[in-house]
Amino acid sequence: MIDLRSLMQPHRIVMMLIFAGIVIWCAMSLRWDWLPKYAPLALQGIWTTLWLLVVTVVLGFLLAVPLGLAQAVGPWYLAAPAKAFCTIIRGTPLLLQLWLLYYGLGSLFPQFPWIRSSELWPYLRQAWPYAVLALTLSYAGYEGEVMRGAFKGVAKGQLEAAKSFGMPRLTMFRRIWLPQAIRNVLPTLGGETILQLKATPLVATITVVDIYAVSSRVRSDTFIIYEPLILLAVFYILVAGIIALMFHWLEVKVLGTGRRNGPAG
């Protein structure tokens, strides 16, 4: 339930008035006649950005779990490759990874006739599979290291108690170890997901038409600079705010922390 007293504090009222003034000034003073023409393309770009974010976060987290587990308790022949993967991903720019996949694999595949004649070739000729792969691997590399710490942070007493009751390892992992690890990293996942959102504009460099690419096209076609950038900033702020609210709700629901336990404001 929203606390109206905390919402109507003087500094919040001033911020809302300033924001409202900026919105009114932008609506009255800037050019928006180009917007109806590019609205369908902008909606397509928004959809591309959102599904790229959701798909890569889900796939990246699913890959990060075994990466973290291998580093935490796996044998050396699993821990070493997982550690090397996370180190390489975290030590190189995402743009470099994206270009290596798109211009590297993308130029290598056509040299094999069996690939060109396969059913996958219509997809491998497009840019979005490489964007999905690059963003997924990037997210997995960062979250794999986070999950390593989360798995190690689970109290050993809980695992030993489960073993003493004869609980199978898979059941223990599914019911005790993984849920506890996710609880430990839940506050971090929100920030990483927002960072993933802000990484999606890089896919425009390999011809994927996301919302950033649409903004760039508007600027190149009309020579209008500020209006597309302002709308782009508003979009990212709104989506980042929704992500933050979702993870805040999860923290309150799962961890029992948040505004209920902290001071208002």
XYZ file of C-alpha atoms in Angstrom, residues 59-247:
189
model
C 18.713 -17.781 -20.814
C 21.694 -16.081 -19.205
C 20.500 -16.878 -15.704
C 19.809 -20.504 -16.639
C 23.408 -20.716 -17.866
C 24.764 -18.842 -14.851
C 23.432 -21.436 -12.392
C 25.618 -24.329 -13.625
C 28.545 -21.923 -14.086
C 28.290 -20.818 -10.477
C 27.735 -24.329 -9.208
C 30.747 -25.672 -11.107
C 32.981 -22.984 -9.607
C 31.607 -23.443 -6.106
C 31.719 -27.226 -5.678
C 32.581 -28.770 -9.040
C 35.716 -30.782 -9.829
C 38.660 -28.912 -11.311
C 37.884 -30.008 -14.887
C 34.499 -28.257 -14.597
C 35.522 -25.401 -12.301
C 38.470 -24.290 -14.439
C 36.539 -23.848 -17.722
C 33.687 -22.126 -15.875
C 36.130 -19.754 -14.185
C 37.914 -19.089 -17.488
C 34.609 -18.344 -19.236
C 33.502 -15.861 -16.552
C 36.937 -14.213 -16.551
C 36.973 -13.757 -20.341
C 33.417 -12.427 -20.460
C 33.967 -10.009 -17.587
C 37.354 -8.907 -18.913
C 36.324 -8.011 -22.475
C 33.854 -5.374 -23.723
C 30.428 -6.583 -24.773
C 30.800 -4.721 -28.066
C 33.907 -6.777 -28.853
C 32.090 -10.015 -28.021
C 29.152 -8.995 -30.197
C 31.353 -8.180 -33.175
C 33.418 -11.357 -32.799
C 30.254 -13.444 -32.910
C 28.540 -11.543 -35.720
C 31.485 -10.748 -37.979
C 33.448 -13.846 -36.934
C 30.929 -16.683 -36.898
C 28.700 -14.822 -39.313
C 31.460 -14.784 -41.943
C 32.635 -18.314 -41.115
C 29.322 -20.141 -41.531
C 28.851 -19.341 -45.262
C 32.074 -21.216 -46.033
C 30.424 -24.552 -45.167
C 27.957 -25.808 -47.799
C 26.208 -28.110 -45.323
C 25.369 -25.097 -43.154
C 24.032 -23.085 -46.107
C 21.816 -25.997 -47.076
C 20.516 -26.628 -43.560
C 17.240 -25.389 -42.108
C 19.164 -23.105 -39.736
C 20.710 -21.045 -42.528
C 17.769 -18.580 -42.874
C 18.258 -17.743 -39.189
C 22.062 -17.710 -39.224
C 21.950 -15.130 -42.019
C 20.157 -12.702 -39.739
C 21.703 -10.567 -37.021
C 19.370 -11.236 -34.097
C 20.654 -14.769 -33.226
C 24.144 -13.329 -32.700
C 22.699 -10.515 -30.592
C 20.827 -13.018 -28.429
C 23.927 -15.192 -28.070
C 26.219 -12.288 -27.173
C 23.850 -10.750 -24.618
C 23.097 -14.175 -23.107
C 26.768 -15.084 -22.710
C 27.538 -11.662 -21.259
C 24.784 -11.916 -18.659
C 25.781 -15.506 -17.838
C 29.418 -14.525 -17.359
C 28.615 -11.871 -14.783
C 25.868 -13.798 -13.032
C 27.940 -16.998 -13.005
C 30.426 -15.291 -10.728
C 27.605 -13.920 -8.593
C 26.019 -17.366 -8.298
C 29.363 -18.842 -7.277
C 29.387 -16.594 -4.234
C 25.705 -17.261 -3.615
C 26.161 -21.037 -3.569
C 29.122 -20.724 -1.219
C 27.100 -18.398 0.989
C 24.402 -20.973 1.753
C 24.760 -22.222 5.327
C 26.472 -25.611 5.321
C 24.363 -26.693 8.288
C 21.254 -26.801 6.121
C 22.960 -28.997 3.531
C 24.431 -31.321 6.145
C 21.038 -31.663 7.810
C 19.457 -32.580 4.472
C 22.174 -35.192 3.872
C 21.651 -36.676 7.321
C 17.981 -37.225 6.498
C 18.958 -39.084 3.348
C 17.696 -36.444 0.922
C 18.910 -37.084 -2.657
C 21.364 -34.539 -4.021
C 19.057 -33.369 -6.791
C 16.189 -32.862 -4.342
C 18.483 -31.055 -1.921
C 19.696 -28.793 -4.719
C 16.180 -28.070 -5.962
C 14.517 -27.497 -2.590
C 17.276 -26.044 -0.410
C 20.477 -25.009 -2.131
C 19.189 -23.215 -5.242
C 16.332 -21.336 -3.482
C 18.712 -20.136 -0.769
C 21.268 -19.026 -3.364
C 18.626 -17.107 -5.339
C 17.489 -15.396 -2.148
C 21.081 -14.286 -1.568
C 21.495 -12.756 -5.042
C 18.002 -11.343 -5.555
C 18.988 -7.729 -4.741
C 21.903 -8.006 -7.181
C 19.793 -9.464 -9.999
C 17.711 -6.303 -10.245
C 20.753 -4.132 -10.867
C 22.228 -6.609 -13.333
C 18.954 -6.751 -15.259
C 18.902 -2.954 -15.555
C 22.497 -3.054 -16.799
C 21.408 -5.647 -19.346
C 18.685 -3.274 -20.540
C 21.249 -0.521 -21.027
C 23.484 -2.932 -22.968
C 20.834 -3.715 -25.583
C 21.543 -0.576 -27.717
C 24.801 -2.235 -28.805
C 22.829 -4.616 -31.028
C 22.138 -1.666 -33.319
C 25.789 -1.909 -34.431
C 25.003 -5.238 -36.149
C 21.822 -3.975 -37.862
C 19.283 -5.192 -35.293
C 16.488 -2.602 -35.269
C 15.885 -1.926 -31.587
C 14.550 1.326 -30.145
C 18.007 2.906 -30.182
C 18.396 2.098 -33.887
C 15.021 3.734 -34.559
C 16.158 6.863 -32.727
C 19.332 6.962 -34.814
C 17.320 6.579 -38.014
C 15.048 9.462 -37.064
C 18.071 11.677 -36.453
C 19.698 10.724 -39.754
C 16.480 11.168 -41.766
C 15.186 14.391 -40.250
C 18.296 15.961 -38.655
C 16.233 16.350 -35.482
C 18.569 15.668 -32.574
C 17.052 16.232 -29.163
C 13.485 14.977 -29.491
C 14.335 11.351 -30.397
C 16.999 11.245 -27.689
C 14.582 12.602 -25.096
C 11.984 9.955 -25.944
C 14.720 7.311 -25.894
C 15.815 8.412 -22.430
C 12.211 8.391 -21.186
C 11.759 4.838 -22.492
C 14.854 3.517 -20.723
C 13.974 5.337 -17.503
C 10.448 3.900 -17.503
C 11.574 0.326 -18.204
C 14.377 0.560 -15.642
C 11.878 1.884 -13.103
C 9.501 -1.004 -13.789
C 12.349 -3.496 -13.357
C 13.386 -1.854 -10.091
C 9.809 -1.970 -8.786
C 9.428 -5.631 -9.777
C 12.587 -6.655 -7.962
